[in-house]
Each structure stands twice: as C-alpha cells, then as structure tokens.
Amino acid sequence: MSKQPFISVKDLSVGYNSRSGSTIEVLRNVSLDINRGESIGLVGESGSGKSTLALAAMGYFKRGLRALAGSAHFDEIDVLALNRDELQKIRGGRLALIPQNSGQSLTPTMRIGQQINEALQLHSKVNARQFQSRVIELLAQVRLPDPTALITRYPHELSGGQQQRVAIAMALAGEPDALLLDEPTTGLDVTTQAHILELLRELAQKRNMAMLYVSHDLGAISRVCDRVVVMYAGEIVLTGTARQVLLAPRHPYAHGLLTSIPRLNQTSLPLALDGRPPMPGEAINGCAFADRCALVDEKCRTTPPDLHPIPSGENVRCFKSDMISDMPALNVKAGQRNSARPDAESAALGLESLAISYEKKDWLSSLLTPGATPRPATVDAINIKIQRGETLGLVGESGSGKSTILKAIAGLISPREGVLTLHDDIILTPRVEDRPAPTLRQIQLIFQNPDDSLNPRHTVAQILAQPLRLYYSLSGSALHDASADLLERVRLGAHYLDRLPSQLSGGEKQRVAIARAFAAEPEIVLCDEVTSALDVSVQAAVLDLLDELKTQQGTTYIFVSHDLAVVKAISDRVAVLYQGRLCEIGPADAVYKAPFHPYTDVLLGAVLEPDPDIAPILSADDVVELSPPARGCCFQRRCPRKLGDICDHETPPVRELADGHVIRCHVPASDL
Amino acid sequence: MLLMLIRRVLLGLVTVCIVSLIIFAGVEILPGDACTQFLGEYQADDELLAQCRKDLDLNRPAIDRFAEWAGGAMTGDLGLAVDGKTKISLIVGDRLQNSLLLALCAMGIGVPLALMLGVITGLWRDRMPDLIGSTLAIFAMTIPEFVSATLLILIFSIWLGWLPGIVLTSASAPAAEFFPEILLPVIVLSLVMCAHIMRMVRSSVIEVMAGDYIQMATLKGVPYWPMVFRHALPNALLPAINVVALTIAWLLGGVVVIEVVFNYPGLGRLMIDSISDRDLPVVQSIALIVASVYVCVNLAADLLTMLANPKLRTMYTRK
Ligand SMILES: Nc1ncnc2c1ncn2[C@@H]1O[C@H](COP(=O)(O)OP(=O)(O)OP(=O)(O)O)[C@@H](O)[C@H]1O
Ligand code: SF4
Ligand code: SF4
Ligand SMILES: [Mg+2]
C-alpha cells in the first residue's frame, strides 16, 4: 500500500446541532492532502470554514462543533479516533499551530518565558537544564529584539507583531514536522508581516515541514505557498498551484476575490464582489456561488457542480471553468475612481504645527520626581491643509500616530501645541465637549471595528435615529423615512431597520456605521482603518461606497490605513507618517513613485502583492520602535540611507518638489 | 508602585474623612439634639435638658465638637454613650470583636467552598454537577436569610437537638465561649455568601475557558488539568478578589437580620438597639467604623488584584 500523505483529510464534514434540532454543516466533504516540504494556502472569505478545517486537522473542534463524516490523519495516525491524552502528545509537538489571534492566544497571567518553557517541557527532548538558553535561542530565531529581557515580560507588554513572533517561537519549540498557520500575519504592519513570512519560508525549507497557511490575504499566500486551495461556503471550490490560482484563476469566485484586491500599480478602486455567501444551513439547490456569479445560468441553479479535474491540472467546482476568460481581466480595473476633483480654493481643515502627547501631568508624580524631562511628543509638527472634497490618506506602521491625529481632530484628545482650523476661519476648540453643535455635526468619525462602535442591543433604526434626532430633531415618520433613505444610500434597504448588529455580516455592520456617520451630513469624515477588519471582497464594496458618497456630497475624507494599496486606491493625496512625524506628503501618484522618502521606500518594498513573481524587498534589520527619538530625523534609527551625524542632530528640511509633493529628508531629492 | 500606593491610601483617608463629616452633619441636622431625643420620653423639663446638654457638652459650636470627636476617633476614643458613663469604645469594641469572629468563621467556610464549587460548576458547565450546584445556589440566594435561619433552627436545634438555636453568651465573653452557639449563624451566612461568590466564579471560569488562550494551550499539547490550573484559574479567579472583598465588608458591617434571629451580640444588633434607644453617639461611632471597614477592605482588595494581575502590576512597576 502506498504511503498516505503526511496530513490527510478525507471527505470531512463538520457541523453543529441547531436549536431546532437539525444538523447544520459548516464544512462539507472537504479533502486536503499535504506532504512534507509542501506548503498549502487555504483562502476564502470569513466564515468559509478555513479555521474549522485547520483545527480539524489537529483533531480539535470548537465547542459545539463535531465531525459528521470523514477522516483526518496525521502521519498515518487517525486524529479523530485518538483520546484526549494521546492527542495532547501530538499537539504542539510534531503538529503545531500558530493561532489566528496571537494577542489573545497567550495566557495573560504567564510570562513569555514560562509559556515557551512549558512547550519545551511538554515536547522537547532538550535537557531540562538547557531550557532557559533554548527559550532565548527560539526568541532570537524569530528576530525578537533583546530575548533575555523579553522572557520576563507578560504578553500585554509586547506589540502585536512581537506577540505574533512569540506565538511562532512557541510553535517551533516542539520542533514540529507540520505547522498549521491561521492568519498569522493579519493585522500586522507590512514590514513586520513581510519579515515573518520570510522567516517561515526559511524554516519550512530547513526543517522540511508540511505547512497549511490559512489566510484571506492573497499577497501573503503568494509569498509562501506552492499550492492554493480556495474555499467557499464550507466547500473547496478550486485547488491548483499558486501560480495557476493567483494568475489565472479558473473559478468565478477566486477570480472575484483577486479582482477585489487593490494593487499598488493601480490608482483606481478595485472591483467589488457583490452579495454575500450563504449562511451555514441555508438551503442551496445548485451551486453555492450562483447568487453572486457573473456566469450563472439555469443549470447552475438546479445542479450542484462537482469538484473535478480540468486539463490544465486544477480541480474546479464549476461548470464553466473554461469561460473565466470572458470575465474582466485581473489587473485592469473597471472600478474607476470617480471622485470629484478637490476644490483647491477652499480648505476644509487645517492642521497647524500640531503636537500631541499622551503623557499626563500629575501633581503627585511631579511632586515626587521634580525636574523630570518630558518625553518627546507622540505626534509632532504636523502641518497639513486639506481641501474641500479631497481624500487624504494617512499611512504608517502601528504606533505612527495615525489614530492619534484623528482623535485630536475629533476632539477626543487635546493637542499639546498647535491649532486646528475649519474652513480657514473657524478655530476648532480642542475638546469635543466645548464645540458648538454645528461644528460637531460637520466632523464625523468611523472606527476600525464596527463590533465595538455599534451598541449590540440597539437595532439599526435606533442606531441611525441618534444623530438624526440630535442634529435634525427628526421624529415619527420623518425619522423613519430619513433612516430608510440613509440605508438605501449605503445599499442596504429599509428592511434592515429592525435588525440588531449581531444579525449583520461584517461588511453590513460597517455600512451601518457609515450610514450613521453620514446621517449628520458631515463635511469631513474621519475613517480609521475602516476596512482592516473586513474581507477583501467586502473591503472593495466599502471603498466603492465611500467613494460614491463622496461624489454625491462632496465630502472630505481623512482615510487612515496601514494598507498602502488601499490608501492608494481611495486617496487623492497621501501623507506618510513615522513616529508621529510627517515624512512625506503629496499627490497619491507622486508619493508612490520615485523620488521616495527612505521610509516610504521601506514601506512600499515590504508590500506583498498577490503575484508569485513579485518578491518584497526587505531591509535587513527593521524593528518597530517604541518611542520617537528626541532630536534629529525621526527615522534615523532604521534608515537604510542614513547620512550620519546630521540625521541624528538636525531636523530634516522641508523640501518641496513639484505639485505640493513634500519630502523631509537630508538627502537631496535628486538622490532619492 | 509606591506612588500609586500613596495615592490610594490618601484617597481612602479622604473618603473616611468625608464620610465622618457627613455622619456628624447628619446627626446635627436632625431636629433636636441627643438630649431632646434621649429625654424626650420623660417629658423633660428645661432644667433636665440643660443639665444633659452640659453633661454631653452640646453647648459648644459644632465645628469644635466635630474636631474633638474626629480627633478622639483617630486615637480609638469614641467618647461616651448618651448615658454619659459608658465608654463607647468599650461597648463597640466587644461587638466589633464578635462581628469579626462571626465574619471570619463564615469566610473560612464560605470562601473556599464557593471557589471550589464555582470552579467545578464552571468546568462541568451544563452537566450534572453544574445543574445541581447552580440550582442550589439560586435557592440559597433567593430564600430570605431569616427563613433559612428559622428552618435551620427548626431542624438542627429543635428536631435533632444537635446545636443550640440561640446565642446566650454575653457580648463581652471571650471568643471560645461562643462555640457551639455560633455554628448555626455561621452556616446560614456561609450559604448566602457562598452562593454569590460561586455564581460569579462560575461565569468567570466559563468565560475564560471559552477564550482563545485556553484553546491555544490545548492545541499546544498541555494536558487538561495542568491547563486548568496554570492557564485558566489564575485568570478566572482574579475578578473573584473584589467580590470576596465586598462580601467581607458586608459581613463586618453587621448582618442585622442574622444577628437578630440568633440573638448574636454583634455590631448589627448594637446598631439596632442604639437606634431604638436614641443613643446617637453610638450610632455615629458604628457608622464611622463600618465606613472605615469598607474603605480598608476595598483598598486591600484593589491592592491584591493589582499584585495578582500582571497587567495592572506592570503598569506601575515598568515604564
Ligand atoms: N462553535 C461554533 N458553533 C457553531 N458554528 C460555528 C462555530 N464556530 C464557527 N462556526 C461557523 O462555522 C463557519 C466556519 O467558521 P470558521 O471560523 O472556520 O471560518 P473562517 O473561514 O476561519 O473565517 P475567518 O476568516 O473569519 O477566520 C462559520 O459560518 C461560523 O459561523
Ligand atoms: S457553477 Fe455556475 S454559478 Fe457556480 S461558479 Fe460556476 S458558473 Fe458560477
Ligand atoms: S534625514 Fe537621514 S535618517 Fe532621516 S530619512 Fe533622511 S537619510 Fe534617513
Ligand atoms: Mg478563521
């Protein structure tokens, strides 16, 4: 008998019992093989069952879920048949997982060192006396700075990127033969993400590991995977080599996913994939994708397609895989950005020498430690004028002060220095409590996570009624009509009025949040990472919506994101921030083209494109810093182009190139 | 860390000061004074009143008297009761001791039991141990204390005759003499507090066990029980500290109903008695003591939470 693949999932179905007693399937008949030395990417929208599949390969099911049919083997061991103790010997040892949410996956009451030590105790053959040095070795291996100091830290004392690396170090402690990675880099800065992926590639090669890489980030997948499996609504719809799937997908859904990704070489909005996947348990007669598919015909609605091989080598669950070429090409975008050109004459908002510090002056501590010098401000010397109808993108790594600036504009934190002006003539009072109602109405904020910003106990109608009552004193049928109209504008429709946030998908929630912001008919909308928590397909739809609203109403946006491609797609002008200092600002096209500020260069180099032919360019040692330097250029400690002393001591000059493109660097623009 | 300690202690002191001021002012604002209240029933004539006011020193301005009262309280001298002879610190002292004894015994049984039951019901959620435990807890919480107290008296002292149903020991007797009379009140109290703490611990255990880091620990290969003890419980029991503290404060502040039912000479009964005797100085003193106990216990709980919770601890020890 021929040997089974190293990880082998066969015809697996997973489901749970609904309250009415019926069994609801979240995975249907899924098969997946991974050999040693192979890395497989698993992609699909949120809720498509990616995590469920990865966990099932470890014999683990979330509370409530169970295997209904099929098998899962690891190195010829049936993991679904093992008892609890036997499973625990394999888990974390030969078969390790890097979790979706490493920030919440580290035990808050245990030190980093203890947690890795525990993994060593359980699985490592290393002599107990060498544990300590082995822990330090592991932490150094994942490029964490100062491992010796780190082992006594608690998880909350590390940044998101560092926590992620600790989780990787912990997974490597058991010297695994197979590694399952569940969105290991989602939400990380581009630079950190690129570094972690390089590390994983290296390790996989060196140790000849089998890897399953779960993500909805096709850029990351293209970087590390040989083969890609695409899931939709609990089923596999396409498998093939990374090159096949990412460059010429033979399934309409995979094609749609790829077109909805904003890319650096384009200035237009990505094409959105409309609609949403069926909920688990929803009756599906034909193809699960039929409602969203551009190629759908009668047969698709009545007969479920099989997963079958096609001549070019992929497996496809679609009747019309040979007709994908009729769909719009992947990298020519139809979704032109239709924004009205900004009105250069009138400024919507001005930030003048803005400086913000979180350090609080406290009478008791100043009494006990007199003469302590204040630390450099978190955000400093920001001068930006934003034209009416313009979209200004703010980019930078985590900790670069993007959200802090938005908070200051919204009046949630008082600046230490500087003034904010509205329309050139109105000076904004620092604190939101002191602002008059009309000013309040003009500036609205949309947050990253709609789950946090929408009250889970309020219906959509109640959520939208708040601003309408507050700013326009609407009530009764006028209120209802206005709310229905708002929902119409965000393409949701009045029947959503009675829903609670928990009955909405992520994209729908974010649209409700947008509708709430637009209820005030604001002039300026501050968007804080509004698409970061969303799938690419939903993200494209939200970007499209924002752009449309702007065209209708001439709104001014400040759009904060760590995703450079998204910012490029939606912004007219882009500002690059590092440690709360402005590095570069200018028209979007100019910023994404040479000459670059050295930091912009580093950021752009690290962006992962969903194309196996484009590799990121990484500079050797970038570690995200915790606080800005007291003097000189803010980027001095990481800059690959650093000139020397002058960068350490003197603030770089403001050099204006053509078209309001400003770069702050000691290196002359002609050399950048 | 030190800084924050100083801050919290200062804050506590300020709270106690404000409370004492309110107590004092409250008594001042009441119509009449301690003498009209005290002598009211005897149709007191002006002479008696004047004499009484002189005895109680009520003719000086309120500020002066407050300063003296507060100053005394700080050194443990609470002044004289309204009869002008007994030292309040003596009466209250005995009662405080008795309340402390009752509270300690109830805690000694109730807290460990509650933690254990809370963890068990949380881990075995929705299965037999949980169903039984949770149902009993709801009973213990909803049945009024005097009903359960009466029931227990009925069973253990009247039918079975195992334990005395009423406390006859005098207030100033040494602790040892309260046994075994104290047992029944202790049982009733532990039941009630046990139910509260247990339900809180249970929900906290359930929440933690559903968390990502428990899933991670499982997938890392940590066997079940070490996972529970190392990863789950330290996090699940953190919020219990504050609930336990609140319960302790409640116990020390005098559990009036229980003390009355069992005739137990604690602070709560002294309070009731003094109120019906119109003994305002004693009432004032008890109020002050109860307030201080609340402040101290909460302070202790916050400090303990801070020590046990790395998130809070590191906030003050590391920059
Ligand atoms: N414990 C559970 N009980 C019932 N249904 C569940 C449970 N956990 C997940 N599901 C459902 O199973 C489906 C697949 O979930 P899964 O977490 O595997 O998706 P995913 O592809 O990993 O999504 P994401 O990209 O958001 O991580 C979803 O519809 C989800 O609602
Ligand atoms: S089977 Fe039909 S509906 Fe389904 S993806 Fe293919 S063309 Fe679209
Ligand atoms: S000023 Fe110096 S350190 Fe700063 S970006 Fe330019 S070259 Fe680099
Ligand atoms: Mg997932």
Short mmCIF file of N, CA and C in Angstrom, two decimals, chain B residues 225-290:
data_model
loop_
_atom_site.label_atom_id
_atom_site.label_comp_id
_atom_site.label_asym_id
_atom_site.label_seq_id
_atom_site.Cartn_x
_atom_site.Cartn_y
_atom_site.Cartn_z
N TRP B 225 -5.77 18.98 33.10
CA TRP B 225 -5.72 19.58 34.45
C TRP B 225 -4.61 20.60 34.61
N PRO B 226 -3.40 20.33 34.14
CA PRO B 226 -2.40 21.41 34.20
C PRO B 226 -2.88 22.66 33.46
N MET B 227 -3.61 22.47 32.37
CA MET B 227 -4.13 23.62 31.64
C MET B 227 -5.09 24.42 32.52
N VAL B 228 -5.98 23.69 33.21
CA VAL B 228 -6.93 24.38 34.09
C VAL B 228 -6.18 25.16 35.17
N PHE B 229 -5.22 24.50 35.82
CA PHE B 229 -4.58 25.15 36.96
C PHE B 229 -3.60 26.24 36.54
N ARG B 230 -2.89 26.03 35.44
CA ARG B 230 -1.87 27.01 35.07
C ARG B 230 -2.44 28.14 34.22
N HIS B 231 -3.31 27.80 33.29
CA HIS B 231 -3.75 28.82 32.34
C HIS B 231 -5.11 29.42 32.68
N ALA B 232 -6.03 28.57 33.15
CA ALA B 232 -7.40 29.07 33.30
C ALA B 232 -7.62 29.74 34.66
N LEU B 233 -7.35 29.01 35.75
CA LEU B 233 -7.74 29.53 37.06
C LEU B 233 -7.09 30.85 37.45
N PRO B 234 -5.78 31.04 37.23
CA PRO B 234 -5.23 32.33 37.64
C PRO B 234 -5.98 33.50 37.01
N ASN B 235 -6.46 33.31 35.81
CA ASN B 235 -7.21 34.39 35.17
C ASN B 235 -8.66 34.43 35.63
N ALA B 236 -9.23 33.25 35.84
CA ALA B 236 -10.65 33.22 36.19
C ALA B 236 -10.87 33.72 37.62
N LEU B 237 -9.88 33.53 38.49
CA LEU B 237 -10.10 33.90 39.89
C LEU B 237 -9.79 35.36 40.19
N LEU B 238 -9.14 36.04 39.26
CA LEU B 238 -8.82 37.45 39.51
C LEU B 238 -10.04 38.29 39.88
N PRO B 239 -11.09 38.22 39.08
CA PRO B 239 -12.25 39.07 39.42
C PRO B 239 -12.93 38.65 40.72
N ALA B 240 -12.62 37.43 41.22
CA ALA B 240 -13.25 36.98 42.45
C ALA B 240 -12.77 37.80 43.65
N ILE B 241 -11.55 38.33 43.56
CA ILE B 241 -11.00 39.05 44.71
C ILE B 241 -11.93 40.17 45.15
N ASN B 242 -12.41 40.93 44.19
CA ASN B 242 -13.26 42.07 44.55
C ASN B 242 -14.60 41.64 45.12
N VAL B 243 -15.14 40.56 44.58
CA VAL B 243 -16.42 40.09 45.10
C VAL B 243 -16.24 39.60 46.53
N VAL B 244 -15.16 38.86 46.77
CA VAL B 244 -14.90 38.39 48.12
C VAL B 244 -14.76 39.58 49.06
N ALA B 245 -14.06 40.61 48.62
CA ALA B 245 -13.88 41.79 49.47
C ALA B 245 -15.22 42.43 49.82
N LEU B 246 -16.07 42.55 48.84
CA LEU B 246 -17.38 43.15 49.10
C LEU B 246 -18.14 42.33 50.14
N THR B 247 -18.05 41.02 50.00
CA THR B 247 -18.75 40.15 50.93
C THR B 247 -18.19 40.31 52.33
N ILE B 248 -16.86 40.42 52.43
CA ILE B 248 -16.25 40.59 53.74
C ILE B 248 -16.73 41.89 54.38
N ALA B 249 -16.75 42.95 53.59
CA ALA B 249 -17.20 44.23 54.11
C ALA B 249 -18.64 44.12 54.60
N TRP B 250 -19.43 43.41 53.84
CA TRP B 250 -20.84 43.23 54.21
C TRP B 250 -20.95 42.47 55.53
N LEU B 251 -20.10 41.43 55.69
CA LEU B 251 -20.13 40.64 56.92
C LEU B 251 -19.71 41.47 58.13
N LEU B 252 -18.65 42.28 57.94
CA LEU B 252 -18.14 43.04 59.07
C LEU B 252 -19.06 44.19 59.43
N GLY B 253 -19.77 44.70 58.45
CA GLY B 253 -20.65 45.82 58.70
C GLY B 253 -21.85 45.42 59.54
N GLY B 254 -21.93 44.18 59.94
CA GLY B 254 -23.04 43.76 60.77
C GLY B 254 -24.15 43.20 59.91
N VAL B 255 -24.47 41.95 60.16
CA VAL B 255 -25.52 41.32 59.39
C VAL B 255 -26.74 41.29 60.28
N VAL B 256 -27.52 42.36 60.18
CA VAL B 256 -28.55 42.65 61.17
C VAL B 256 -29.55 41.51 61.34
N VAL B 257 -30.08 41.03 60.22
CA VAL B 257 -31.15 40.03 60.33
C VAL B 257 -30.68 38.79 61.07
N ILE B 258 -29.52 38.28 60.65
CA ILE B 258 -29.00 37.06 61.27
C ILE B 258 -28.75 37.30 62.76
N GLU B 259 -28.15 38.45 63.08
CA GLU B 259 -27.84 38.71 64.48
C GLU B 259 -29.11 38.78 65.32
N VAL B 260 -30.15 39.36 64.74
CA VAL B 260 -31.39 39.44 65.50
C VAL B 260 -32.02 38.06 65.66
N VAL B 261 -32.07 37.30 64.56
CA VAL B 261 -32.70 35.98 64.64
C VAL B 261 -32.00 35.10 65.68
N PHE B 262 -30.68 35.12 65.67
CA PHE B 262 -29.93 34.24 66.58
C PHE B 262 -29.56 34.92 67.88
N ASN B 263 -30.01 36.17 68.04
CA ASN B 263 -29.68 36.90 69.25
C ASN B 263 -28.17 37.02 69.43
N TYR B 264 -27.45 37.20 68.31
CA TYR B 264 -25.99 37.25 68.36
C TYR B 264 -25.52 38.66 68.66
N PRO B 265 -24.69 38.86 69.67
CA PRO B 265 -24.29 40.22 70.06
C PRO B 265 -23.22 40.81 69.15
N GLY B 266 -23.55 41.16 67.94
CA GLY B 266 -22.58 41.77 67.03
C GLY B 266 -22.89 43.23 66.81
N LEU B 267 -22.17 43.84 65.88
CA LEU B 267 -22.35 45.27 65.60
C LEU B 267 -23.75 45.58 65.11
N GLY B 268 -24.27 44.70 64.29
CA GLY B 268 -25.57 44.95 63.69
C GLY B 268 -26.65 45.11 64.74
N ARG B 269 -26.60 44.22 65.74
CA ARG B 269 -27.65 44.32 66.76
C ARG B 269 -27.43 45.55 67.63
N LEU B 270 -26.18 45.86 67.89
CA LEU B 270 -25.89 47.06 68.67
C LEU B 270 -26.47 48.29 67.96
N MET B 271 -26.31 48.30 66.67
CA MET B 271 -26.83 49.40 65.86
C MET B 271 -28.33 49.53 66.05
N ILE B 272 -29.04 48.41 65.89
CA ILE B 272 -30.49 48.42 66.05
C ILE B 272 -30.87 48.90 67.45
N ASP B 273 -30.20 48.32 68.44
CA ASP B 273 -30.52 48.69 69.83
C ASP B 273 -30.28 50.17 70.06
N SER B 274 -29.15 50.67 69.57
CA SER B 274 -28.82 52.07 69.82
C SER B 274 -29.81 52.98 69.13
N ILE B 275 -30.25 52.56 67.96
CA ILE B 275 -31.22 53.41 67.26
C ILE B 275 -32.51 53.48 68.07
N SER B 276 -32.94 52.32 68.57
CA SER B 276 -34.20 52.38 69.32
C SER B 276 -34.00 53.06 70.67
N ASP B 277 -32.80 53.07 71.21
CA ASP B 277 -32.52 53.81 72.46
C ASP B 277 -32.20 55.28 72.21
N ARG B 278 -32.21 55.70 70.96
CA ARG B 278 -31.82 57.07 70.60
C ARG B 278 -30.42 57.39 71.08
N ASP B 279 -29.54 56.39 71.05
CA ASP B 279 -28.18 56.64 71.51
C ASP B 279 -27.33 57.12 70.34
N LEU B 280 -27.50 58.40 69.99
CA LEU B 280 -26.86 58.90 68.77
C LEU B 280 -25.34 58.78 68.76
N PRO B 281 -24.65 59.07 69.85
CA PRO B 281 -23.17 58.94 69.79
C PRO B 281 -22.75 57.54 69.38
N VAL B 282 -23.44 56.50 69.86
CA VAL B 282 -23.07 55.14 69.50
C VAL B 282 -23.35 54.90 68.01
N VAL B 283 -24.52 55.36 67.58
CA VAL B 283 -24.86 55.19 66.16
C VAL B 283 -23.79 55.83 65.29
N GLN B 284 -23.41 57.05 65.66
CA GLN B 284 -22.35 57.75 64.93
C GLN B 284 -21.09 56.92 64.84
N SER B 285 -20.69 56.37 65.97
CA SER B 285 -19.43 55.63 66.00
C SER B 285 -19.51 54.39 65.13
N ILE B 286 -20.65 53.68 65.21
CA ILE B 286 -20.77 52.47 64.39
C ILE B 286 -20.70 52.83 62.92
N ALA B 287 -21.42 53.89 62.55
CA ALA B 287 -21.40 54.29 61.15
C ALA B 287 -19.97 54.56 60.70
N LEU B 288 -19.22 55.24 61.56
CA LEU B 288 -17.85 55.56 61.20
C LEU B 288 -17.02 54.28 61.02
N ILE B 289 -17.21 53.34 61.93
CA ILE B 289 -16.44 52.09 61.86
C ILE B 289 -16.78 51.33 60.58
N VAL B 290 -18.08 51.23 60.31
CA VAL B 290 -18.49 50.48 59.12
C VAL B 290 -17.89 51.11 57.87
#
